[in-house]
Coordinates of C-alpha atoms in Angstrom, one line a residue:
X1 CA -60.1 -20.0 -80.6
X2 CA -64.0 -20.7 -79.5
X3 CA -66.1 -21.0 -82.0
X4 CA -68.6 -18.4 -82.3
X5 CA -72.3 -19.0 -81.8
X6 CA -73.7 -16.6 -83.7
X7 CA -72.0 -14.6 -87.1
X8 CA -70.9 -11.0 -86.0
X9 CA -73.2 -9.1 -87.8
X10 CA -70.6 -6.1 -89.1
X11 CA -72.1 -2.1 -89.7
X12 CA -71.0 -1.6 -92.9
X13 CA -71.1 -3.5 -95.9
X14 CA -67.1 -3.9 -96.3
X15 CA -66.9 -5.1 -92.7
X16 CA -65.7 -1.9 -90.9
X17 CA -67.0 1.2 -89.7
X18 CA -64.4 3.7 -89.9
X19 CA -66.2 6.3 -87.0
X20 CA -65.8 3.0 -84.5
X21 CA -62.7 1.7 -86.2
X22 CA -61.0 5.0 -85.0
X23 CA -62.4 4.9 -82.0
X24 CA -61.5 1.6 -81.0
X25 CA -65.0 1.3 -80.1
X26 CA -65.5 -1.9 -82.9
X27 CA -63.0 -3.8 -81.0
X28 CA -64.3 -3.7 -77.9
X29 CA -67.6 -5.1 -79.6
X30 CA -66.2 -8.0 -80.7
X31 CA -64.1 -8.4 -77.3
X32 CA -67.4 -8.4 -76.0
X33 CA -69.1 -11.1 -78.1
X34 CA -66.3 -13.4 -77.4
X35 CA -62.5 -13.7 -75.9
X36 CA -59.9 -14.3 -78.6
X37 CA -57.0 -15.9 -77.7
X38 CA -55.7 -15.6 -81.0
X39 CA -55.3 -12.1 -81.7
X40 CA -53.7 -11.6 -84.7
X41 CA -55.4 -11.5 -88.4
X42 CA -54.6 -12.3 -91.5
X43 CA -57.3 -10.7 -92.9
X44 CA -60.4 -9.2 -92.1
X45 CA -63.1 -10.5 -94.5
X46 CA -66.8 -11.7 -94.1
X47 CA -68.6 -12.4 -90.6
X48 CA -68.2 -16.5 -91.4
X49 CA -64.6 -16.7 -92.9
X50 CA -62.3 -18.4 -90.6
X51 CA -59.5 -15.8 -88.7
X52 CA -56.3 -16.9 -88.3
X53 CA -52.8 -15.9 -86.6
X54 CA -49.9 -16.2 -89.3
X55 CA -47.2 -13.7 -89.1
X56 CA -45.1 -13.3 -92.0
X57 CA -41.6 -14.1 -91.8
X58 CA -39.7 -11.9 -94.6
X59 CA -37.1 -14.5 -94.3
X60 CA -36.0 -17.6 -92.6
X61 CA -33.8 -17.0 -89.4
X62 CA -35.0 -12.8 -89.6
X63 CA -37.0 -11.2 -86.7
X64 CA -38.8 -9.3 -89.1
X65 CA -41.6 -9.6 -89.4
X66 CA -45.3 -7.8 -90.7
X67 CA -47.5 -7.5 -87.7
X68 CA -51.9 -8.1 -88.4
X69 CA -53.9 -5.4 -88.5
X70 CA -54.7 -6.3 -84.9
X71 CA -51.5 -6.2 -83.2
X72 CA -50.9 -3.0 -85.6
X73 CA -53.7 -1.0 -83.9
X74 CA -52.7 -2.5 -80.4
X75 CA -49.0 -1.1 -81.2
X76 CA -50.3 2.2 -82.2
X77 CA -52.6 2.8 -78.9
X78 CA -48.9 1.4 -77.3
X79 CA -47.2 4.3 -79.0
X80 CA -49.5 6.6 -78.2
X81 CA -49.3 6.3 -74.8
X82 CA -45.8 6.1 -74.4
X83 CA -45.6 9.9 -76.7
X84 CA -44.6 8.8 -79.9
X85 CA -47.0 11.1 -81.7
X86 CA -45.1 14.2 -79.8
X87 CA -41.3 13.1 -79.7
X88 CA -41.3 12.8 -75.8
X89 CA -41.3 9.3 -75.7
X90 CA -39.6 8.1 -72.5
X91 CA -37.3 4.9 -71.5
X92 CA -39.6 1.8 -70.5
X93 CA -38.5 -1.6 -68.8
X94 CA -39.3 -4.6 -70.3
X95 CA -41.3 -5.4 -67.5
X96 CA -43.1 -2.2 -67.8
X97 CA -43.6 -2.2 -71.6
X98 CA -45.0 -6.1 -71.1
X99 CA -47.3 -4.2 -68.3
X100 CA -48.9 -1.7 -70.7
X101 CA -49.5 -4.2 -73.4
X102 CA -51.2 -6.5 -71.5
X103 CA -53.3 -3.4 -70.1
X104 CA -53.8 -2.0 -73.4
X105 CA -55.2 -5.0 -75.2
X106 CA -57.3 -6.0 -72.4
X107 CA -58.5 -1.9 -72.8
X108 CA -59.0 -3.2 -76.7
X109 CA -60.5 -6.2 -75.7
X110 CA -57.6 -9.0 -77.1
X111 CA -56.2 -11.3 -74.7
X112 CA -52.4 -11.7 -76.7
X113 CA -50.7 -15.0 -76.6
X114 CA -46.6 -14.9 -75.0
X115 CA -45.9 -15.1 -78.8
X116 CA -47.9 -12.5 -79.7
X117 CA -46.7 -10.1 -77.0
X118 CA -43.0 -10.5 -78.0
X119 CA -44.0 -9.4 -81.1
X120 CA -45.0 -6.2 -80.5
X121 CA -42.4 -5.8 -77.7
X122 CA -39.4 -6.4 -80.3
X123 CA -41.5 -3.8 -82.5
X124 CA -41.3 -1.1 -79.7
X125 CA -37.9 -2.0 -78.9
X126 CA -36.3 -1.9 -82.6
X127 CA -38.6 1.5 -82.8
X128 CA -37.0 3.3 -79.8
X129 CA -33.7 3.1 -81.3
X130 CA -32.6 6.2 -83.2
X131 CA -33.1 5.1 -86.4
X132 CA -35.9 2.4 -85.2
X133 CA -35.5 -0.9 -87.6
X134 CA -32.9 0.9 -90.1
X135 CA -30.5 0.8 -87.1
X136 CA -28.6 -2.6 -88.1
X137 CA -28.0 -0.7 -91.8
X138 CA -27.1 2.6 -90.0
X139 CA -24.3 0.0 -88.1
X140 CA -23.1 -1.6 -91.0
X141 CA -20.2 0.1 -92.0
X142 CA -20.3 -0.7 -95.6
X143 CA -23.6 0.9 -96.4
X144 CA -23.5 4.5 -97.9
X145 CA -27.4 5.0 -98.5
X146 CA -30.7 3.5 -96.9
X147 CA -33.4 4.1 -99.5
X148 CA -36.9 3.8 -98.1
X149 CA -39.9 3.4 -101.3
X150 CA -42.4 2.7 -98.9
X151 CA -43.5 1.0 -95.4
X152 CA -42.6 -2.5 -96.9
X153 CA -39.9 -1.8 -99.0
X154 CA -36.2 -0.7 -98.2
X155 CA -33.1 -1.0 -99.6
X156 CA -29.2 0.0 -99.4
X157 CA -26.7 1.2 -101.4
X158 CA -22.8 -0.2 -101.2
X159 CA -20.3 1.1 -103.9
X160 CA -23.3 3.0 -105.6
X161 CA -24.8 -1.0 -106.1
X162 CA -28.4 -0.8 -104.7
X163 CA -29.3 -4.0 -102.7
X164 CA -32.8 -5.1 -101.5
X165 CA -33.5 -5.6 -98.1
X166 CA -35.7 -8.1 -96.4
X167 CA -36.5 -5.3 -93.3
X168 CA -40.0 -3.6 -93.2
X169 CA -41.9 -1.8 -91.3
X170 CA -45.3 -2.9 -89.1
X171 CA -47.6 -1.1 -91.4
X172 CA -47.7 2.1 -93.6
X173 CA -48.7 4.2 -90.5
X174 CA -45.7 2.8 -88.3
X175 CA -44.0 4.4 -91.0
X176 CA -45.2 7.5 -91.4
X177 CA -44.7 7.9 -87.1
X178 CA -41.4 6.9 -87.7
X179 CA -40.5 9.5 -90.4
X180 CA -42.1 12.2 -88.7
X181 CA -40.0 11.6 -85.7
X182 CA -36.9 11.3 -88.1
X183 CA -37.7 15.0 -89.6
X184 CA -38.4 16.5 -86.0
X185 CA -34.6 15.2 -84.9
X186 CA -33.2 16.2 -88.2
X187 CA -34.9 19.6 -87.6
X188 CA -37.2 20.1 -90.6
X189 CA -40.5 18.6 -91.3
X190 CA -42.2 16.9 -94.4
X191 CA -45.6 18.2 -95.1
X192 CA -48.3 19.2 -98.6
X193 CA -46.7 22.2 -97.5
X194 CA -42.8 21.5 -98.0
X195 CA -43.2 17.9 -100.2
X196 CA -39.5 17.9 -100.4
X197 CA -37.3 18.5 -97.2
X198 CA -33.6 17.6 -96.2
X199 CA -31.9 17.7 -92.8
X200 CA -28.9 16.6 -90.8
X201 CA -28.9 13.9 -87.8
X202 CA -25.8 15.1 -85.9
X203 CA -22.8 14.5 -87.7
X204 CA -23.2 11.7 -89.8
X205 CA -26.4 11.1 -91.2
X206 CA -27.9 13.5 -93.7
X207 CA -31.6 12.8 -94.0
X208 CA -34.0 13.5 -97.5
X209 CA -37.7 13.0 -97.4
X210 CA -40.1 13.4 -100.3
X211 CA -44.3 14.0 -99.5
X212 CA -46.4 10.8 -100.8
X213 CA -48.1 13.7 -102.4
X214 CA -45.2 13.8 -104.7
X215 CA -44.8 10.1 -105.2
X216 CA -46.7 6.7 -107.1
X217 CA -46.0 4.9 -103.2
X218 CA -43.9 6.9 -100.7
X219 CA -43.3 8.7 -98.6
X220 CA -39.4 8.1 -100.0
X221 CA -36.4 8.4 -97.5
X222 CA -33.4 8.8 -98.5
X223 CA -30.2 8.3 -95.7
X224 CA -27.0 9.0 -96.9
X225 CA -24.4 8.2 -94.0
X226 CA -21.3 9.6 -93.7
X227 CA -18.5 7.2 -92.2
X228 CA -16.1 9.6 -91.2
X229 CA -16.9 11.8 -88.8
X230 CA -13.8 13.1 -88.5
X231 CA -11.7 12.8 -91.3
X232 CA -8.0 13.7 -92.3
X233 CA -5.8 12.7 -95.3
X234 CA -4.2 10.4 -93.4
X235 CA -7.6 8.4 -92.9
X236 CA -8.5 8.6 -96.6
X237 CA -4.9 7.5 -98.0
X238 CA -5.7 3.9 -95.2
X239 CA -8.5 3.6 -97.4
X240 CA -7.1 3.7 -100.4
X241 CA -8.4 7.0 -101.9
X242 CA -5.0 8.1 -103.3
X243 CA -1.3 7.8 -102.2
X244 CA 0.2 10.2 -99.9
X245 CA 2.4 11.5 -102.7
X246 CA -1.0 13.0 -104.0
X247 CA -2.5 14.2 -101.0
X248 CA 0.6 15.8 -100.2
X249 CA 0.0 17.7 -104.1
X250 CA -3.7 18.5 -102.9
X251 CA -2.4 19.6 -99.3
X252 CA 0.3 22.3 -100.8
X253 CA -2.0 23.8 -102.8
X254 CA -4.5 24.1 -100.1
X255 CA -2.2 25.5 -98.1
X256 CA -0.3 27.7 -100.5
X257 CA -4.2 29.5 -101.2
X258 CA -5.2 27.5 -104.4
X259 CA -8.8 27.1 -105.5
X260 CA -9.7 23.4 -106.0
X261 CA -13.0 22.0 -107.4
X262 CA -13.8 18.4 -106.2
X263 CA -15.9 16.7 -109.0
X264 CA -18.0 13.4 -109.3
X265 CA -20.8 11.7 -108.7
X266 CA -23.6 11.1 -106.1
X267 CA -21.6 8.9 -103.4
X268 CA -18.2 9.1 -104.2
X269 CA -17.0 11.0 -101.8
X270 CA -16.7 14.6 -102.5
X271 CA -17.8 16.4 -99.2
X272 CA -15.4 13.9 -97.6
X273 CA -12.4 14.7 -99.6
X274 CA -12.8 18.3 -99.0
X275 CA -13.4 18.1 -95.1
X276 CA -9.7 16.2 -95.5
X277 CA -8.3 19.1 -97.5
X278 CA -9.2 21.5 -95.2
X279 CA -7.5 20.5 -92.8
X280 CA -4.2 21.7 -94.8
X281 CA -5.8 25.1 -94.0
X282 CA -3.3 27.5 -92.4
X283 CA -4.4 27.9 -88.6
X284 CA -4.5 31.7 -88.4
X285 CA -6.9 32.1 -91.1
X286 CA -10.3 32.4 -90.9
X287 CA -12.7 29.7 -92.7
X288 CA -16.1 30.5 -93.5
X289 CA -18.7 27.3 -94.5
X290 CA -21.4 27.7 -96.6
X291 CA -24.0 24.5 -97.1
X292 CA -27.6 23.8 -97.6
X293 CA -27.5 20.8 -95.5
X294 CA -24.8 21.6 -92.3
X295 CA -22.1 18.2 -93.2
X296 CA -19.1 19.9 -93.0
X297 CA -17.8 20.4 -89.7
X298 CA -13.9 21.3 -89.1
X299 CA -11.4 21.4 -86.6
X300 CA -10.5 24.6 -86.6
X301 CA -9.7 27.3 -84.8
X302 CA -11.2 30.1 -86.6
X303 CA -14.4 28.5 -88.4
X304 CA -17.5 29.9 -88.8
X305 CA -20.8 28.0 -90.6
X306 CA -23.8 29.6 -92.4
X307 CA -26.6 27.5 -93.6
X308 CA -28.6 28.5 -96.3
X309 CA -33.0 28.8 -95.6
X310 CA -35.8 28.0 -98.1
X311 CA -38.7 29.9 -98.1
X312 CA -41.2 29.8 -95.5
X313 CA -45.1 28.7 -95.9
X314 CA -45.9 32.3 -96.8
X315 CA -43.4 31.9 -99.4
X316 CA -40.8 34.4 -97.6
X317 CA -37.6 34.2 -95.8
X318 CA -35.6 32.0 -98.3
X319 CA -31.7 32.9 -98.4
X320 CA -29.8 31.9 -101.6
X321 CA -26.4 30.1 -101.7
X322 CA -25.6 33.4 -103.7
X323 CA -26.9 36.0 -100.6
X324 CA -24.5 33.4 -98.1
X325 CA -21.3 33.9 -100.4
X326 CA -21.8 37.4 -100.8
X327 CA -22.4 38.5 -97.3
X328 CA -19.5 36.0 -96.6
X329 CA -16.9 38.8 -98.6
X330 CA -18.1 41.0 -95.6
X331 CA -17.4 38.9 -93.0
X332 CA -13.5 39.2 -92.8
X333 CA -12.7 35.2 -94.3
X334 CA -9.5 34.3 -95.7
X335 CA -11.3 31.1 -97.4
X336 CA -15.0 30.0 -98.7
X337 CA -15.6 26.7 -98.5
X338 CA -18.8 26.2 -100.9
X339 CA -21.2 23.0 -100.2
X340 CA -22.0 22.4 -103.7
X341 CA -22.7 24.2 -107.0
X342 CA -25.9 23.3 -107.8
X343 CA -27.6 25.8 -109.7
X344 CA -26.2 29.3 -112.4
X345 CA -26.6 31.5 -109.1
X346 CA -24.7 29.7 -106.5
X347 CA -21.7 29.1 -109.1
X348 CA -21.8 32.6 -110.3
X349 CA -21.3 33.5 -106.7
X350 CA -18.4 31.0 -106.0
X351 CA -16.6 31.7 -109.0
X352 CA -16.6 36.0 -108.3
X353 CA -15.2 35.2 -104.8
X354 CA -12.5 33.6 -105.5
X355 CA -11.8 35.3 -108.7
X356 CA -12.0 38.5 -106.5
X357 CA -8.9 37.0 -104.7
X358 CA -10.5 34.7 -101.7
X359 CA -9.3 31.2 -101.6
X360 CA -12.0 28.4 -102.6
X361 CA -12.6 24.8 -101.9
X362 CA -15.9 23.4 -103.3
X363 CA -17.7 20.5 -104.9
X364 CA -19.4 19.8 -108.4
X365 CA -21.4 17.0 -110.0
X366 CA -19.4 15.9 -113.0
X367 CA -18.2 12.6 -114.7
X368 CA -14.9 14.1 -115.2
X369 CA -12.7 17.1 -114.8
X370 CA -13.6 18.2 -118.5
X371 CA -16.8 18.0 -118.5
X372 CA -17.0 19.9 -114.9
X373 CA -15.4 22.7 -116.8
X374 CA -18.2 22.6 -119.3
X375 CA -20.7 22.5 -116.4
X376 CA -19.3 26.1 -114.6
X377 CA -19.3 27.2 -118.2
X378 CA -22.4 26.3 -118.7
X379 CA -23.8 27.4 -115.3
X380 CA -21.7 30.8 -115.7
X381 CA -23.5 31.2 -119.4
X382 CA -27.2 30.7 -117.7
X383 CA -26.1 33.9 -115.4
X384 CA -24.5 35.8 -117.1
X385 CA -26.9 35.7 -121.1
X386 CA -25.1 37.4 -123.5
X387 CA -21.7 36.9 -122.5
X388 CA -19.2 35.6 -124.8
X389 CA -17.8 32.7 -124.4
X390 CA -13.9 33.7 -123.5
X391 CA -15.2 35.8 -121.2
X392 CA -16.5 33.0 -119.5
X393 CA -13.7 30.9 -119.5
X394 CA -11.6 33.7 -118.3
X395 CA -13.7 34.1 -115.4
X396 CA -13.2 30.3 -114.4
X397 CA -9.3 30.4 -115.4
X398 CA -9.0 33.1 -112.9
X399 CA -11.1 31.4 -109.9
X400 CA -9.9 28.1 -110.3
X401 CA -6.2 26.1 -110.1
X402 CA -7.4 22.6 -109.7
X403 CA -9.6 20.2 -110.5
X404 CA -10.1 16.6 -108.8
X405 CA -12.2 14.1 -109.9
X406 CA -13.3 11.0 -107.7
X407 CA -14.9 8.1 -108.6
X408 CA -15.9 4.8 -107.5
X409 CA -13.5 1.9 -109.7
X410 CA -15.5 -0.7 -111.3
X411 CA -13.1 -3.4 -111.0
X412 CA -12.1 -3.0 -106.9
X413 CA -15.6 -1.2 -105.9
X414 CA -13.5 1.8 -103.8
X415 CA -13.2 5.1 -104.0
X416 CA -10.2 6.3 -105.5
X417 CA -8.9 9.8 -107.2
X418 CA -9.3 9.5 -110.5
X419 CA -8.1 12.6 -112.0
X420 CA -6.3 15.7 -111.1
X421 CA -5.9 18.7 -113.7
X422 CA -4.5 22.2 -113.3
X423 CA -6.3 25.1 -114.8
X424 CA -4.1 27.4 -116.6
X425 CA -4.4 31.1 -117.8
X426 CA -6.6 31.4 -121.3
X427 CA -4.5 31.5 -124.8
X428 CA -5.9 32.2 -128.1
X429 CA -9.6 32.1 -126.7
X430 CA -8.7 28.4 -125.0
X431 CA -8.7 27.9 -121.8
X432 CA -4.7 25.9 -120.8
X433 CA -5.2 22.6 -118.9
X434 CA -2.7 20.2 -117.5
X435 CA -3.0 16.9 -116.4
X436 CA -1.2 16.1 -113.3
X437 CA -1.9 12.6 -111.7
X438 CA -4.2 9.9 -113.4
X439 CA -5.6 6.4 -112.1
X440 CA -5.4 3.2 -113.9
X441 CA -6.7 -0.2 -113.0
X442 CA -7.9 -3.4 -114.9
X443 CA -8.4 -6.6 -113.6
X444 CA -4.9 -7.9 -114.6
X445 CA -3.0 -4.9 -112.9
X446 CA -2.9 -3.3 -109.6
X447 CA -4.0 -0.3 -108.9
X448 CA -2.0 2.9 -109.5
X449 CA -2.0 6.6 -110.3
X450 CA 0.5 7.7 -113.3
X451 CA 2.2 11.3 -112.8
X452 CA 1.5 12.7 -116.6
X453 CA 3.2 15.8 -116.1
X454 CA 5.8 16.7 -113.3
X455 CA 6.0 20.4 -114.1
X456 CA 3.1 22.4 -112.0
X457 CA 2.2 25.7 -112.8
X458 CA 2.8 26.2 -108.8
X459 CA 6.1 24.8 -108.7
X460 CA 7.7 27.7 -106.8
X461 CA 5.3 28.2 -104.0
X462 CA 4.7 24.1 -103.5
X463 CA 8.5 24.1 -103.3
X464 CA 8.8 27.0 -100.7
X465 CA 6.7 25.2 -98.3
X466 CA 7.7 24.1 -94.7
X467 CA 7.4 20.4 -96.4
X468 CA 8.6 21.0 -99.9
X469 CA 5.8 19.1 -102.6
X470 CA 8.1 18.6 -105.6
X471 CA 6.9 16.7 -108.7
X472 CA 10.0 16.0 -110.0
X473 CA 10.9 14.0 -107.2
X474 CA 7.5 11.8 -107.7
X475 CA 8.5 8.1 -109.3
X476 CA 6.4 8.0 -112.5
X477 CA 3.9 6.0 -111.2
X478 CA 2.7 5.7 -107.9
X479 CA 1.2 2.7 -106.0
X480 CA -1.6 2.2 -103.7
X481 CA -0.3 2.0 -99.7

C-alpha cells in the first residue's frame, strides 16, 4: 500500500460521517486521495494508524471467514444490485459476478486484490443458496436444530446435545438480509410489529424468528428440520424407534378409531410419529389437519389442512386452535388430527371432539405419560374453573385410549418409544391406567421394550382386524430390529 503524503483529515471526531458513510460518498474520498490495493480493514481508527488486510479464519482448513468493514460494504452494494433487498435476486456466472465486483469497487473507489475478490465471491455464492451459509448444517443429516444468537454465533443441536459451530456470518447486516429473505420464503415476516414469528420452508424445515427488540443480541433463529419428509412405520421401526410388534399395537388402534396422545419433549419426535400413524388411517375416511405451523402433510386420499392465523397489526383476524376444531365438527371429518395442545383452549377443544365421538390423534409436551395426564387435567381445570376434579378426569377417560411417550435414550442417543399406557374408564373418582409396552436400556444391556401387560382393553376389535394385533402372542420382551 503507498504511503500517504498527507493524514486524511476525517469529518467527524470518531472518524466517520454517517450522512457520507451511507452514501458511499466517504469512500470515494479516500479512493480519491489515494489507490489502495489493499482493501480490506481491520479497523478503522485514527487518520495515522497503520491499515491492514487480515481476515479472520474461524478455524484452520474452514472457508469461513469475517469479511472487513470494507469488503462488507462492497458486498452489500453487490447485493443490492443483484435484488437481495427485494427477494428477486437472479442466477449470475462466475464470470459475471467477478464482473460486477470489479465494477462496483472501482464505483467505491477500492481496487480488490484476486484474494480479496474470492472472498466476497464465496460470500455471494454460499448466500445464494437456500439457506445461504447454514446450508452444509441443513445437509447434515444428523442435525435436528440450527440455533442462530446472533450474526457471529451459530450453533446445532444433535440428540437434543447443542454443539457450537465455527460458521458466521459477514457482518450483523448480512444477517439481518439473510433473515429477512428467510421469513419472506417461509411466508411471514419478523418485525417491532410481530417480535415473534414462525413459518414453514416447504416440507421440511420449520423456521422461528424472534425481533432483536425482544432479545440481549439477536435477532434469534431457530431451524428445526425435519428428516423425513415422508414417513411411514416402516421407516421409523429402520431407525430404531420401536419394533414392529409395537407399531403394529399403535397401527390397530389407529385403525380400529382410537384416540392416541403422543407425548415428550422438544425434538423427540412427536409430529413424526404421528405423521407415521396416520398412515394406519382407513382410506375412505376423511382426515382433517389442524396446525399452527403447516408440518404435517399426508398421503391421503381424503385430507384436508387448516392452519390456524394470529392477529393482524390492527390487532384483528386471529383464529384460535379452538375456532379450527370447532368448525372442523362441521366439516363432515371422520378424524382430527390436532398439531399440538399448547394452551387450556386448544385442549379443551380436542378433548370435546373426540369425546363427542370423532377419532383423535395429537401431540403434548410431557416427560411421561403420567404426567401428560396431569397436564390435560390441568389444562381442562384452567377452562373449565369450578369444575370438580372427576369431572375432569372423566372427560379425558372418555377422549382418550392411549398414551405414547417418546424420548431421546441417554445411553444410545436415539429416539426410541418409551412408554405406551391405555386409559381406562374412571372407578371410585380414579381415573384406570394400564401399562402396555415399556423401554429399558443401560449400558450393560441392549436395548428392548418389555410387554407389562398382554391384556388390552381393545382386545376384541385389535383381534377382528384384517391383520389380527394380539398381545398374547407378543414374547415378553421384545428386541430392537
Amino acid at each position: 500500500m503507498r504511503q500517504v503524503s498527507a493524514p486524511l483529515r476525517w469529518p467527524t471526531e470518531n472518524g466517520l460521517n454517517p450522512r457520507l458513510f451511507r452514501r458511499g460518498l466517504w469512500w470515494r474520498k479516500i479512493g480519491e486521495r489515494f489507490r489502495m490495493r489493499r482493501a480490506s480493514y481491520e479497523s478503522f481508527g485514527p487518520s495515522h494508524a497503520p491499515l491492514k488486510l487480515l481476515p479472520l479464519p474461524v478455524q484452520p482448513g474452514r472457508k469461513t471467514f469475517e469479511l472487513s468493514p470494507a469488503l462488507n460494504h462492497i458486498l452489500a452494494e453487490i447485493q443490492r444490485e443483484l435484488g437481495y433487498q427485494s427477494g428477486q435476486e437472479e442466477f449470475r456466472s462466475n464470470a459475471e459476478l467477478e464482473h460486477l465486483i470489479h465494477t462496483i469497487a472501482a464505483r467505491l473507489g477500492f481496487e480488490l486484490s484476486s484474494y480479496e475478490r474470492d472472498l466476497v465471491l464465496n460470500q455471494i455464492e454460499s448466500e445464494s443458496k437456500p439457506f445461504g451459509i447454514l446450508q452444509e448444517l441443513v445437509d447434515d443429516p444428523r442435525i435436528s436444530d440450527i440455533i442462530v444468537s446472533d450474526w457471529s454465533k451459530v450453533t446445532i443441536q444433535i440428540g437434543r446435545r447443542n454443539f457450537a459451530t465455527d460458521i458466521r456470518f459477514a457482518s450483523p447486516e448480512s444477517y439481518q438480509n439473510f433473515l429477512e429473505r428467510l421469513m419472506q420464503r417461509a411466508g411471514t415476516s419478523c418485525s417491532t410489529r410481530h417480535p415473534i414469528a414462525d413459518g414453514m420452508i416447504g416440507a421440511h424445515a420449520r423456521i422461528h424468528a424472534v425481533h432483536d427488540s425482544l432479545c440481549d443480541t439477536g435477532p434469534y433463529l431457530t431451524i428445526r428440520l425435519n428428516r423425513f419428509p415422508s414417513v411411514t412405520v416402516g421407516d421409523l421401526e429402520k431407525s430404531g424407534l420401536a419394533p414392529k410388534e409395537i407399531f403394529s399395537y399403535l397401527g390397530g388402534l389407529i385403525e380400529i378409531g382410537r384416540t392416541v396422545l403422543i407425548v415428550g419433549e422438544v425434538g423427540t419426535g412427536k409430529t413424526t410419529l404421528a405423521r407415521a400413524l396416520a398412515g394406519a388411517i382407513p382410506g375412505d375416511e376423511s382426515i382433517l389437519v389442524i396446525e399452527d405451523t403447516p408440518e404435517i402433510r399426508l398421503q391421503h386420499a381424503h385430507v384436508r389442512y387448516v392452519t390456524t392465523r394470529e392477529e393482524n397489526a390492527d390487532s384483528a383476524g386471529r383464529i384460535s386452535p379452538s375456532q379450527c376444531i370447532r368448525a372442523g365438527m362441521r366439516m363432515a371429518m371422520n378424524r382430527i388430527i390436532f398439531g399440538e395442545m399448547r394452551d387450556a383452549e386448544a385442549a379443551e377443544a380436542f378433548i370435546d371432539v373426540c369425546a363427542s365421538g370423532h377419532s383423535g390423534l395429537s401431540t403434548i409436551h410431557a416427560r411421561s405419560t403420567l404426567e401428560a395426564v396431569a397436564r390435560l387435567e390441568l389444562f381442562l381445570g384452567r377452562a373449565q374453573k369450578g369444575a370438580s376434579k372427576i369431572v375432569l378426569i372423566e372427560q379425558i377417560a372418555t377422549a382418550v385410549q392411549a398414551i405414547v411417550q417418546v424420548d431421546i435414550c441417554k445411553y444410545s442417543g436415539k429416539r426410541r418409544i418409551m412408554e405406551i399406557r391405555e386409559i381406562g374408564p374412571v372407578a371410585d373418582g380414579v381415573l384406570r391406567q394400564r401399562e402396555i409396552f415399556r423401554y429399558e436400556y443401560s449400558a450393560e444391556s441392549k436395548p428392548q421394550w418389555r410387554v407389562q401387560n398382554k391384556l388390552s382393553a381393545h382386545k376384541a376389535q385389535l383381534e377382528s382386524l384384517d391383520k389380527p394385533v394380539c398381545l398374547g402372542a407378543f414374547p415378553a420382551v421384545l428386541s430392537e430390529g
